[in-house]
Amino acid sequence: MKLPVICKKLAARIELSETAFFTSRISSIEDRSGNPEGIEIRKFGQATAFFSATMPWGVFNCVKGFAAEDADKLVEIISFYKARNRAFQLDVNPAGCSPQLVKALIAGGLYQDSFHSVLYGLPVDKQLVKGVPDEELSVKERQVEKLPVVPEAITIREVDNEEEFERYAEVHCVGSGLSAADKHHFINNNIGLLHRPGWRLFLAYWHDAPAAVAAMHYDIDNNIASCALAATAPEFRRRGLQTALLYRRMYEAGQSNCELVAAQAAFGSSSQHNMERASMRIAWTRGVWTWVP
């Protein structure tokens, strides 16, 4: 299959798949007994607003799927966060943008504070990481497939039990700049993904040391797999771990008969570079707008 060119219809599918995985992730936190993080998820037209009473960061207080046709809902969205005294982020994608929408955002007191890249690509049908099918491909065969030679030191395991999830959590925390001592917070809020439908979690080892993590969500409605939640422990960076994890997820997407793979990354970041080297293409660069009470 040839990678389709981006168009508004395809952009809408990719955006819906992102909203689907994000809703699933935040819902898993909301599903904790007593909803201790005070999660709320609210629909405003086609847009979805997310709020957390205990976690003030933009990733937990944001609006996905907002477009020109929802401009008349902006006042309601602002009121939702204003009543909770919470700043929020709102994604503006090119396919859903218009001059009137930008004017409404400015009039509502929002400002654009950053850009973010959205990428897409095709699944792959060859897996090069040790310990899974097709590991015996020769260097020549790998070059024919246009896939990288993965270092022999890398082993990737799918996380399927709570003991391994603890290792996954520790690597994610350290790789995200947090203390390993705080991993219980990550575990509490993400253990729900372990056996949640559509989610698969992967832990990469460098020799026998847990070194990097990544996740994948399969949106069956749009037939798109989203790559998410990747992190590498600082001492293991620049060794090809995230490239290996990316190809593993692209391979698993193919095994699940996904049509496309999608991902998001900070503009110009090493994550974006890894994705482009894996033949993913930039679908668009979104504007991230912020409102502060």
PDB file of N, CA and C in Angstrom, residues 67-170:
ATOM      1  N   ALA A  67     -12.746  22.673  16.167  1.00  0.00           N
ATOM      2  CA  ALA A  67     -12.658  23.140  14.780  1.00  0.00           C
ATOM      3  C   ALA A  67     -13.615  24.305  14.574  1.00  0.00           C
ATOM      4  N   ALA A  68     -13.589  24.853  13.364  1.00  0.00           N
ATOM      5  CA  ALA A  68     -14.366  26.058  13.066  1.00  0.00           C
ATOM      6  C   ALA A  68     -15.850  25.880  13.364  1.00  0.00           C
ATOM      7  N   GLU A  69     -16.380  24.685  13.102  1.00  0.00           N
ATOM      8  CA  GLU A  69     -17.812  24.473  13.333  1.00  0.00           C
ATOM      9  C   GLU A  69     -18.181  24.484  14.817  1.00  0.00           C
ATOM     10  N   ASP A  70     -17.178  24.424  15.686  1.00  0.00           N
ATOM     11  CA  ASP A  70     -17.437  24.475  17.128  1.00  0.00           C
ATOM     12  C   ASP A  70     -17.120  25.844  17.725  1.00  0.00           C
ATOM     13  N   ALA A  71     -16.894  26.840  16.879  1.00  0.00           N
ATOM     14  CA  ALA A  71     -16.523  28.166  17.379  1.00  0.00           C
ATOM     15  C   ALA A  71     -17.580  28.729  18.320  1.00  0.00           C
ATOM     16  N   ASP A  72     -18.855  28.395  18.066  1.00  0.00           N
ATOM     17  CA  ASP A  72     -19.912  28.913  18.930  1.00  0.00           C
ATOM     18  C   ASP A  72     -19.926  28.240  20.303  1.00  0.00           C
ATOM     19  N   LYS A  73     -19.111  27.191  20.478  1.00  0.00           N
ATOM     20  CA  LYS A  73     -19.011  26.503  21.771  1.00  0.00           C
ATOM     21  C   LYS A  73     -17.861  27.039  22.616  1.00  0.00           C
ATOM     22  N   LEU A  74     -17.080  27.957  22.066  1.00  0.00           N
ATOM     23  CA  LEU A  74     -15.883  28.415  22.765  1.00  0.00           C
ATOM     24  C   LEU A  74     -16.217  29.078  24.096  1.00  0.00           C
ATOM     25  N   VAL A  75     -17.262  29.886  24.131  1.00  0.00           N
ATOM     26  CA  VAL A  75     -17.639  30.548  25.389  1.00  0.00           C
ATOM     27  C   VAL A  75     -17.976  29.509  26.451  1.00  0.00           C
ATOM     28  N   GLU A  76     -18.683  28.451  26.072  1.00  0.00           N
ATOM     29  CA  GLU A  76     -19.015  27.381  27.020  1.00  0.00           C
ATOM     30  C   GLU A  76     -17.754  26.667  27.506  1.00  0.00           C
ATOM     31  N   ILE A  77     -16.823  26.436  26.594  1.00  0.00           N
ATOM     32  CA  ILE A  77     -15.576  25.763  26.973  1.00  0.00           C
ATOM     33  C   ILE A  77     -14.797  26.606  27.974  1.00  0.00           C
ATOM     34  N   ILE A  78     -14.671  27.896  27.682  1.00  0.00           N
ATOM     35  CA  ILE A  78     -13.959  28.782  28.604  1.00  0.00           C
ATOM     36  C   ILE A  78     -14.662  28.812  29.957  1.00  0.00           C
ATOM     37  N   SER A  79     -15.987  28.864  29.948  1.00  0.00           N
ATOM     38  CA  SER A  79     -16.747  28.884  31.205  1.00  0.00           C
ATOM     39  C   SER A  79     -16.523  27.609  32.009  1.00  0.00           C
ATOM     40  N   PHE A  80     -16.407  26.480  31.303  1.00  0.00           N
ATOM     41  CA  PHE A  80     -16.158  25.194  31.966  1.00  0.00           C
ATOM     42  C   PHE A  80     -14.869  25.248  32.774  1.00  0.00           C
ATOM     43  N   TYR A  81     -13.800  25.737  32.170  1.00  0.00           N
ATOM     44  CA  TYR A  81     -12.515  25.803  32.874  1.00  0.00           C
ATOM     45  C   TYR A  81     -12.467  26.969  33.859  1.00  0.00           C
ATOM     46  N   LYS A  82     -13.115  28.066  33.522  1.00  0.00           N
ATOM     47  CA  LYS A  82     -13.129  29.225  34.421  1.00  0.00           C
ATOM     48  C   LYS A  82     -13.804  28.873  35.738  1.00  0.00           C
ATOM     49  N   ALA A  83     -14.889  28.099  35.678  1.00  0.00           N
ATOM     50  CA  ALA A  83     -15.595  27.687  36.890  1.00  0.00           C
ATOM     51  C   ALA A  83     -14.730  26.799  37.770  1.00  0.00           C
ATOM     52  N   ARG A  84     -13.715  26.190  37.178  1.00  0.00           N
ATOM     53  CA  ARG A  84     -12.816  25.301  37.918  1.00  0.00           C
ATOM     54  C   ARG A  84     -11.455  25.952  38.162  1.00  0.00           C
ATOM     55  N   ASN A  85     -11.355  27.226  37.792  1.00  0.00           N
ATOM     56  CA  ASN A  85     -10.124  28.010  37.994  1.00  0.00           C
ATOM     57  C   ASN A  85      -8.905  27.289  37.426  1.00  0.00           C
ATOM     58  N   ARG A  86      -9.045  26.831  36.202  1.00  0.00           N
ATOM     59  CA  ARG A  86      -7.989  26.025  35.600  1.00  0.00           C
ATOM     60  C   ARG A  86      -7.594  26.561  34.218  1.00  0.00           C
ATOM     61  N   ALA A  87      -6.304  26.731  34.019  1.00  0.00           N
ATOM     62  CA  ALA A  87      -5.786  27.029  32.686  1.00  0.00           C
ATOM     63  C   ALA A  87      -5.963  25.791  31.804  1.00  0.00           C
ATOM     64  N   PHE A  88      -6.089  26.008  30.499  1.00  0.00           N
ATOM     65  CA  PHE A  88      -6.217  24.854  29.607  1.00  0.00           C
ATOM     66  C   PHE A  88      -5.550  25.139  28.271  1.00  0.00           C
ATOM     67  N   GLN A  89      -5.252  24.058  27.558  1.00  0.00           N
ATOM     68  CA  GLN A  89      -4.695  24.137  26.211  1.00  0.00           C
ATOM     69  C   GLN A  89      -5.741  23.679  25.206  1.00  0.00           C
ATOM     70  N   LEU A  90      -5.694  24.254  24.022  1.00  0.00           N
ATOM     71  CA  LEU A  90      -6.633  23.907  22.964  1.00  0.00           C
ATOM     72  C   LEU A  90      -5.859  23.744  21.662  1.00  0.00           C
ATOM     73  N   ASP A  91      -6.012  22.579  21.036  1.00  0.00           N
ATOM     74  CA  ASP A  91      -5.316  22.296  19.783  1.00  0.00           C
ATOM     75  C   ASP A  91      -6.080  22.893  18.606  1.00  0.00           C
ATOM     76  N   VAL A  92      -5.364  23.571  17.720  1.00  0.00           N
ATOM     77  CA  VAL A  92      -5.957  24.093  16.489  1.00  0.00           C
ATOM     78  C   VAL A  92      -5.219  23.464  15.313  1.00  0.00           C
ATOM     79  N   ASN A  93      -5.931  22.644  14.561  1.00  0.00           N
ATOM     80  CA  ASN A  93      -5.349  21.964  13.412  1.00  0.00           C
ATOM     81  C   ASN A  93      -5.741  22.677  12.121  1.00  0.00           C
ATOM     82  N   PRO A  94      -4.875  22.691  11.116  1.00  0.00           N
ATOM     83  CA  PRO A  94      -5.147  23.449   9.885  1.00  0.00           C
ATOM     84  C   PRO A  94      -6.470  23.102   9.215  1.00  0.00           C
ATOM     85  N   ALA A  95      -6.823  21.809   9.191  1.00  0.00           N
ATOM     86  CA  ALA A  95      -8.041  21.402   8.486  1.00  0.00           C
ATOM     87  C   ALA A  95      -9.299  21.978   9.120  1.00  0.00           C
ATOM     88  N   GLY A  96      -9.232  22.304  10.404  1.00  0.00           N
ATOM     89  CA  GLY A  96     -10.419  22.824  11.084  1.00  0.00           C
ATOM     90  C   GLY A  96     -10.327  24.287  11.430  1.00  0.00           C
ATOM     91  N   CYS A  97      -9.363  24.986  10.839  1.00  0.00           N
ATOM     92  CA  CYS A  97      -9.126  26.382  11.191  1.00  0.00           C
ATOM     93  C   CYS A  97      -9.784  27.330  10.182  1.00  0.00           C
ATOM     94  N   SER A  98     -10.035  28.544  10.630  1.00  0.00           N
ATOM     95  CA  SER A  98     -10.574  29.597   9.767  1.00  0.00           C
ATOM     96  C   SER A  98     -10.228  30.938  10.388  1.00  0.00           C
ATOM     97  N   PRO A  99     -10.249  32.024   9.598  1.00  0.00           N
ATOM     98  CA  PRO A  99      -9.982  33.345  10.181  1.00  0.00           C
ATOM     99  C   PRO A  99     -10.945  33.687  11.313  1.00  0.00           C
ATOM    100  N   GLN A 100     -12.212  33.290  11.149  1.00  0.00           N
ATOM    101  CA  GLN A 100     -13.201  33.580  12.182  1.00  0.00           C
ATOM    102  C   GLN A 100     -12.878  32.840  13.477  1.00  0.00           C
ATOM    103  N   LEU A 101     -12.378  31.612  13.341  1.00  0.00           N
ATOM    104  CA  LEU A 101     -12.019  30.841  14.529  1.00  0.00           C
ATOM    105  C   LEU A 101     -10.866  31.504  15.271  1.00  0.00           C
ATOM    106  N   VAL A 102      -9.854  31.930  14.542  1.00  0.00           N
ATOM    107  CA  VAL A 102      -8.707  32.583  15.175  1.00  0.00           C
ATOM    108  C   VAL A 102      -9.148  33.858  15.882  1.00  0.00           C
ATOM    109  N   LYS A 103     -10.018  34.630  15.247  1.00  0.00           N
ATOM    110  CA  LYS A 103     -10.524  35.848  15.876  1.00  0.00           C
ATOM    111  C   LYS A 103     -11.285  35.523  17.159  1.00  0.00           C
ATOM    112  N   ALA A 104     -12.073  34.439  17.134  1.00  0.00           N
ATOM    113  CA  ALA A 104     -12.831  34.043  18.324  1.00  0.00           C
ATOM    114  C   ALA A 104     -11.898  33.627  19.454  1.00  0.00           C
ATOM    115  N   LEU A 105     -10.834  32.926  19.119  1.00  0.00           N
ATOM    116  CA  LEU A 105      -9.865  32.513  20.134  1.00  0.00           C
ATOM    117  C   LEU A 105      -9.210  33.726  20.785  1.00  0.00           C
ATOM    118  N   ILE A 106      -8.813  34.680  19.966  1.00  0.00           N
ATOM    119  CA  ILE A 106      -8.178  35.885  20.501  1.00  0.00           C
ATOM    120  C   ILE A 106      -9.166  36.666  21.362  1.00  0.00           C
ATOM    121  N   ALA A 107     -10.407  36.792  20.877  1.00  0.00           N
ATOM    122  CA  ALA A 107     -11.428  37.509  21.640  1.00  0.00           C
ATOM    123  C   ALA A 107     -11.720  36.823  22.970  1.00  0.00           C
ATOM    124  N   GLY A 108     -11.554  35.497  22.997  1.00  0.00           N
ATOM    125  CA  GLY A 108     -11.795  34.744  24.225  1.00  0.00           C
ATOM    126  C   GLY A 108     -10.639  34.779  25.204  1.00  0.00           C
ATOM    127  N   GLY A 109      -9.557  35.440  24.820  1.00  0.00           N
ATOM    128  CA  GLY A 109      -8.418  35.568  25.726  1.00  0.00           C
ATOM    129  C   GLY A 109      -7.383  34.470  25.588  1.00  0.00           C
ATOM    130  N   LEU A 110      -7.464  33.666  24.538  1.00  0.00           N
ATOM    131  CA  LEU A 110      -6.456  32.629  24.318  1.00  0.00           C
ATOM    132  C   LEU A 110      -5.292  33.196  23.514  1.00  0.00           C
ATOM    133  N   TYR A 111      -4.147  32.577  23.651  1.00  0.00           N
ATOM    134  CA  TYR A 111      -2.976  32.951  22.864  1.00  0.00           C
ATOM    135  C   TYR A 111      -2.248  31.680  22.436  1.00  0.00           C
ATOM    136  N   GLN A 112      -1.610  31.740  21.276  1.00  0.00           N
ATOM    137  CA  GLN A 112      -0.860  30.577  20.813  1.00  0.00           C
ATOM    138  C   GLN A 112       0.514  30.583  21.455  1.00  0.00           C
ATOM    139  N   ASP A 113       0.874  29.466  22.094  1.00  0.00           N
ATOM    140  CA  ASP A 113       2.168  29.439  22.791  1.00  0.00           C
ATOM    141  C   ASP A 113       3.143  28.409  22.253  1.00  0.00           C
ATOM    142  N   SER A 114       2.714  27.535  21.326  1.00  0.00           N
ATOM    143  CA  SER A 114       3.659  26.551  20.797  1.00  0.00           C
ATOM    144  C   SER A 114       3.080  25.881  19.555  1.00  0.00           C
ATOM    145  N   PHE A 115       3.927  25.055  18.929  1.00  0.00           N
ATOM    146  CA  PHE A 115       3.523  24.240  17.789  1.00  0.00           C
ATOM    147  C   PHE A 115       3.794  22.770  18.122  1.00  0.00           C
ATOM    148  N   HIS A 116       3.063  21.889  17.468  1.00  0.00           N
ATOM    149  CA  HIS A 116       3.242  20.458  17.695  1.00  0.00           C
ATOM    150  C   HIS A 116       3.050  19.743  16.363  1.00  0.00           C
ATOM    151  N   SER A 117       3.874  18.741  16.110  1.00  0.00           N
ATOM    152  CA  SER A 117       3.813  18.006  14.845  1.00  0.00           C
ATOM    153  C   SER A 117       2.933  16.770  14.967  1.00  0.00           C
ATOM    154  N   VAL A 118       2.139  16.534  13.944  1.00  0.00           N
ATOM    155  CA  VAL A 118       1.344  15.314  13.824  1.00  0.00           C
ATOM    156  C   VAL A 118       1.889  14.556  12.622  1.00  0.00           C
ATOM    157  N   LEU A 119       2.225  13.280  12.822  1.00  0.00           N
ATOM    158  CA  LEU A 119       2.824  12.483  11.754  1.00  0.00           C
ATOM    159  C   LEU A 119       1.992  11.236  11.487  1.00  0.00           C
ATOM    160  N   TYR A 120       2.152  10.682  10.284  1.00  0.00           N
ATOM    161  CA  TYR A 120       1.459   9.444   9.949  1.00  0.00           C
ATOM    162  C   TYR A 120       2.322   8.629   8.998  1.00  0.00           C
ATOM    163  N   GLY A 121       2.061   7.336   8.986  1.00  0.00           N
ATOM    164  CA  GLY A 121       2.828   6.447   8.129  1.00  0.00           C
ATOM    165  C   GLY A 121       2.121   5.122   7.971  1.00  0.00           C
ATOM    166  N   LEU A 122       2.793   4.207   7.298  1.00  0.00           N
ATOM    167  CA  LEU A 122       2.241   2.877   7.066  1.00  0.00           C
ATOM    168  C   LEU A 122       2.800   1.883   8.072  1.00  0.00           C
ATOM    169  N   PRO A 123       2.024   0.870   8.436  1.00  0.00           N
ATOM    170  CA  PRO A 123       2.585  -0.229   9.226  1.00  0.00           C
ATOM    171  C   PRO A 123       3.683  -0.933   8.424  1.00  0.00           C
ATOM    172  N   VAL A 124       4.522  -1.693   9.105  1.00  0.00           N
ATOM    173  CA  VAL A 124       5.544  -2.480   8.418  1.00  0.00           C
ATOM    174  C   VAL A 124       5.241  -3.963   8.615  1.00  0.00           C
ATOM    175  N   ASP A 125       5.721  -4.783   7.680  1.00  0.00           N
ATOM    176  CA  ASP A 125       5.423  -6.210   7.771  1.00  0.00           C
ATOM    177  C   ASP A 125       6.636  -7.043   8.142  1.00  0.00           C
ATOM    178  N   LYS A 126       7.728  -6.375   8.517  1.00  0.00           N
ATOM    179  CA  LYS A 126       8.920  -7.084   8.967  1.00  0.00           C
ATOM    180  C   LYS A 126       9.312  -6.578  10.344  1.00  0.00           C
ATOM    181  N   GLN A 127       9.674  -7.491  11.224  1.00  0.00           N
ATOM    182  CA  GLN A 127      10.069  -7.132  12.581  1.00  0.00           C
ATOM    183  C   GLN A 127      11.526  -7.504  12.780  1.00  0.00           C
ATOM    184  N   LEU A 128      12.336  -6.544  13.164  1.00  0.00           N
ATOM    185  CA  LEU A 128      13.776  -6.761  13.225  1.00  0.00           C
ATOM    186  C   LEU A 128      14.332  -6.875  14.636  1.00  0.00           C
ATOM    187  N   VAL A 129      13.487  -6.752  15.637  1.00  0.00           N
ATOM    188  CA  VAL A 129      13.979  -6.770  17.010  1.00  0.00           C
ATOM    189  C   VAL A 129      14.118  -8.202  17.499  1.00  0.00           C
ATOM    190  N   LYS A 130      15.178  -8.475  18.227  1.00  0.00           N
ATOM    191  CA  LYS A 130      15.490  -9.818  18.712  1.00  0.00           C
ATOM    192  C   LYS A 130      14.338 -10.403  19.515  1.00  0.00           C
ATOM    193  N   GLY A 131      14.052 -11.666  19.263  1.00  0.00           N
ATOM    194  CA  GLY A 131      13.088 -12.369  20.085  1.00  0.00           C
ATOM    195  C   GLY A 131      11.681 -12.406  19.527  1.00  0.00           C
ATOM    196  N   VAL A 132      11.454 -11.844  18.309  1.00  0.00           N
ATOM    197  CA  VAL A 132      10.140 -11.874  17.689  1.00  0.00           C
ATOM    198  C   VAL A 132      10.307 -12.310  16.239  1.00  0.00           C
ATOM    199  N   PRO A 133       9.214 -12.575  15.509  1.00  0.00           N
ATOM    200  CA  PRO A 133       9.340 -13.111  14.151  1.00  0.00           C
ATOM    201  C   PRO A 133      10.262 -12.291  13.251  1.00  0.00           C
ATOM    202  N   ASP A 134      10.940 -13.006  12.325  1.00  0.00           N
ATOM    203  CA  ASP A 134      11.785 -12.414  11.282  1.00  0.00           C
ATOM    204  C   ASP A 134      13.099 -11.845  11.796  1.00  0.00           C
ATOM    205  N   GLU A 135      13.530 -12.274  12.988  1.00  0.00           N
ATOM    206  CA  GLU A 135      14.774 -11.731  13.524  1.00  0.00           C
ATOM    207  C   GLU A 135      15.988 -12.221  12.745  1.00  0.00           C
ATOM    208  N   GLU A 136      15.819 -13.272  11.947  1.00  0.00           N
ATOM    209  CA  GLU A 136      16.962 -13.849  11.253  1.00  0.00           C
ATOM    210  C   GLU A 136      17.238 -13.211   9.890  1.00  0.00           C
ATOM    211  N   LEU A 137      16.540 -12.127   9.562  1.00  0.00           N
ATOM    212  CA  LEU A 137      16.805 -11.464   8.285  1.00  0.00           C
ATOM    213  C   LEU A 137      18.269 -11.057   8.186  1.00  0.00           C
ATOM    214  N   SER A 138      18.855 -11.266   7.032  1.00  0.00           N
ATOM    215  CA  SER A 138      20.233 -10.840   6.821  1.00  0.00           C
ATOM    216  C   SER A 138      20.295  -9.324   6.652  1.00  0.00           C
ATOM    217  N   VAL A 139      21.511  -8.780   6.757  1.00  0.00           N
ATOM    218  CA  VAL A 139      21.682  -7.342   6.554  1.00  0.00           C
ATOM    219  C   VAL A 139      21.184  -6.954   5.165  1.00  0.00           C
ATOM    220  N   LYS A 140      21.499  -7.784   4.147  1.00  0.00           N
ATOM    221  CA  LYS A 140      21.055  -7.483   2.791  1.00  0.00           C
ATOM    222  C   LYS A 140      19.535  -7.431   2.716  1.00  0.00           C
ATOM    223  N   GLU A 141      18.870  -8.416   3.341  1.00  0.00           N
ATOM    224  CA  GLU A 141      17.408  -8.433   3.323  1.00  0.00           C
ATOM    225  C   GLU A 141      16.839  -7.211   4.039  1.00  0.00           C
ATOM    226  N   ARG A 142      17.469  -6.816   5.124  1.00  0.00           N
ATOM    227  CA  ARG A 142      17.002  -5.642   5.858  1.00  0.00           C
ATOM    228  C   ARG A 142      17.132  -4.390   4.994  1.00  0.00           C
ATOM    229  N   GLN A 143      18.215  -4.317   4.230  1.00  0.00           N
ATOM    230  CA  GLN A 143      18.411  -3.158   3.363  1.00  0.00           C
ATOM    231  C   GLN A 143      17.368  -3.137   2.250  1.00  0.00           C
ATOM    232  N   VAL A 144      17.014  -4.304   1.736  1.00  0.00           N
ATOM    233  CA  VAL A 144      15.980  -4.382   0.710  1.00  0.00           C
ATOM    234  C   VAL A 144      14.654  -3.890   1.275  1.00  0.00           C
ATOM    235  N   GLU A 145      14.377  -4.255   2.535  1.00  0.00           N
ATOM    236  CA  GLU A 145      13.138  -3.827   3.172  1.00  0.00           C
ATOM    237  C   GLU A 145      13.188  -2.363   3.600  1.00  0.00           C
ATOM    238  N   LYS A 146      14.386  -1.740   3.507  1.00  0.00           N
ATOM    239  CA  LYS A 146      14.578  -0.350   3.904  1.00  0.00           C
ATOM    240  C   LYS A 146      14.268  -0.141   5.386  1.00  0.00           C
ATOM    241  N   LEU A 147      14.602  -1.133   6.188  1.00  0.00           N
ATOM    242  CA  LEU A 147      14.429  -1.035   7.630  1.00  0.00           C
ATOM    243  C   LEU A 147      15.803  -1.050   8.287  1.00  0.00           C
ATOM    244  N   PRO A 148      15.945  -0.414   9.447  1.00  0.00           N
ATOM    245  CA  PRO A 148      17.260  -0.317  10.076  1.00  0.00           C
ATOM    246  C   PRO A 148      17.707  -1.627  10.698  1.00  0.00           C
ATOM    247  N   VAL A 149      19.011  -1.771  10.836  1.00  0.00           N
ATOM    248  CA  VAL A 149      19.570  -2.896  11.574  1.00  0.00           C
ATOM    249  C   VAL A 149      19.533  -2.524  13.052  1.00  0.00           C
ATOM    250  N   VAL A 150      18.745  -3.240  13.822  1.00  0.00           N
ATOM    251  CA  VAL A 150      18.577  -2.924  15.240  1.00  0.00           C
ATOM    252  C   VAL A 150      19.720  -3.534  16.039  1.00  0.00           C
ATOM    253  N   PRO A 151      20.336  -2.787  16.956  1.00  0.00           N
ATOM    254  CA  PRO A 151      21.430  -3.337  17.764  1.00  0.00           C
ATOM    255  C   PRO A 151      21.024  -4.621  18.475  1.00  0.00           C
ATOM    256  N   GLU A 152      21.937  -5.569  18.493  1.00  0.00           N
ATOM    257  CA  GLU A 152      21.657  -6.853  19.130  1.00  0.00           C
ATOM    258  C   GLU A 152      21.409  -6.712  20.626  1.00  0.00           C
ATOM    259  N   ALA A 153      21.881  -5.623  21.212  1.00  0.00           N
ATOM    260  CA  ALA A 153      21.710  -5.428  22.658  1.00  0.00           C
ATOM    261  C   ALA A 153      20.268  -5.148  23.046  1.00  0.00           C
ATOM    262  N   ILE A 154      19.422  -4.831  22.060  1.00  0.00           N
ATOM    263  CA  ILE A 154      18.042  -4.434  22.359  1.00  0.00           C
ATOM    264  C   ILE A 154      17.105  -5.633  22.332  1.00  0.00           C
ATOM    265  N   THR A 155      16.310  -5.747  23.379  1.00  0.00           N
ATOM    266  CA  THR A 155      15.220  -6.714  23.436  1.00  0.00           C
ATOM    267  C   THR A 155      13.962  -5.961  23.840  1.00  0.00           C
ATOM    268  N   ILE A 156      12.871  -6.224  23.160  1.00  0.00           N
ATOM    269  CA  ILE A 156      11.607  -5.560  23.488  1.00  0.00           C
ATOM    270  C   ILE A 156      10.597  -6.600  23.945  1.00  0.00           C
ATOM    271  N   ARG A 157       9.993  -6.322  25.088  1.00  0.00           N
ATOM    272  CA  ARG A 157       8.969  -7.216  25.634  1.00  0.00           C
ATOM    273  C   ARG A 157       7.657  -6.460  25.783  1.00  0.00           C
ATOM    274  N   GLU A 158       6.575  -7.133  25.492  1.00  0.00           N
ATOM    275  CA  GLU A 158       5.275  -6.522  25.750  1.00  0.00           C
ATOM    276  C   GLU A 158       4.958  -6.666  27.234  1.00  0.00           C
ATOM    277  N   VAL A 159       4.515  -5.589  27.835  1.00  0.00           N
ATOM    278  CA  VAL A 159       4.203  -5.578  29.265  1.00  0.00           C
ATOM    279  C   VAL A 159       2.819  -6.186  29.457  1.00  0.00           C
ATOM    280  N   ASP A 160       2.751  -7.283  30.206  1.00  0.00           N
ATOM    281  CA  ASP A 160       1.465  -7.951  30.384  1.00  0.00           C
ATOM    282  C   ASP A 160       1.183  -8.358  31.822  1.00  0.00           C
ATOM    283  N   ASN A 161       1.993  -7.856  32.767  1.00  0.00           N
ATOM    284  CA  ASN A 161       1.746  -8.179  34.173  1.00  0.00           C
ATOM    285  C   ASN A 161       2.176  -7.001  35.038  1.00  0.00           C
ATOM    286  N   GLU A 162       1.710  -6.981  36.275  1.00  0.00           N
ATOM    287  CA  GLU A 162       1.945  -5.832  37.150  1.00  0.00           C
ATOM    288  C   GLU A 162       3.412  -5.700  37.555  1.00  0.00           C
ATOM    289  N   GLU A 163       4.117  -6.810  37.681  1.00  0.00           N
ATOM    290  CA  GLU A 163       5.533  -6.738  38.047  1.00  0.00           C
ATOM    291  C   GLU A 163       6.332  -6.012  36.965  1.00  0.00           C
ATOM    292  N   GLU A 164       6.079  -6.373  35.711  1.00  0.00           N
ATOM    293  CA  GLU A 164       6.796  -5.709  34.627  1.00  0.00           C
ATOM    294  C   GLU A 164       6.294  -4.278  34.435  1.00  0.00           C
ATOM    295  N   PHE A 165       5.025  -4.038  34.770  1.00  0.00           N
ATOM    296  CA  PHE A 165       4.511  -2.675  34.670  1.00  0.00           C
ATOM    297  C   PHE A 165       5.236  -1.751  35.649  1.00  0.00           C
ATOM    298  N   GLU A 166       5.649  -2.259  36.795  1.00  0.00           N
ATOM    299  CA  GLU A 166       6.419  -1.436  37.737  1.00  0.00           C
ATOM    300  C   GLU A 166       7.730  -0.986  37.111  1.00  0.00           C
ATOM    301  N   ARG A 167       8.389  -1.890  36.391  1.00  0.00           N
ATOM    302  CA  ARG A 167       9.625  -1.509  35.700  1.00  0.00           C
ATOM    303  C   ARG A 167       9.322  -0.494  34.597  1.00  0.00           C
ATOM    304  N   TYR A 168       8.231  -0.736  33.889  1.00  0.00           N
ATOM    305  CA  TYR A 168       7.783   0.199  32.849  1.00  0.00           C
ATOM    306  C   TYR A 168       7.571   1.587  33.451  1.00  0.00           C
ATOM    307  N   ALA A 169       6.901   1.642  34.594  1.00  0.00           N
ATOM    308  CA  ALA A 169       6.595   2.919  35.245  1.00  0.00           C
ATOM    309  C   ALA A 169       7.862   3.644  35.668  1.00  0.00           C
ATOM    310  N   GLU A 170       8.823   2.899  36.212  1.00  0.00           N
ATOM    311  CA  GLU A 170      10.063   3.533  36.675  1.00  0.00           C
ATOM    312  C   GLU A 170      10.835   4.142  35.505  1.00  0.00           C
TER     313      GLU A 170
END
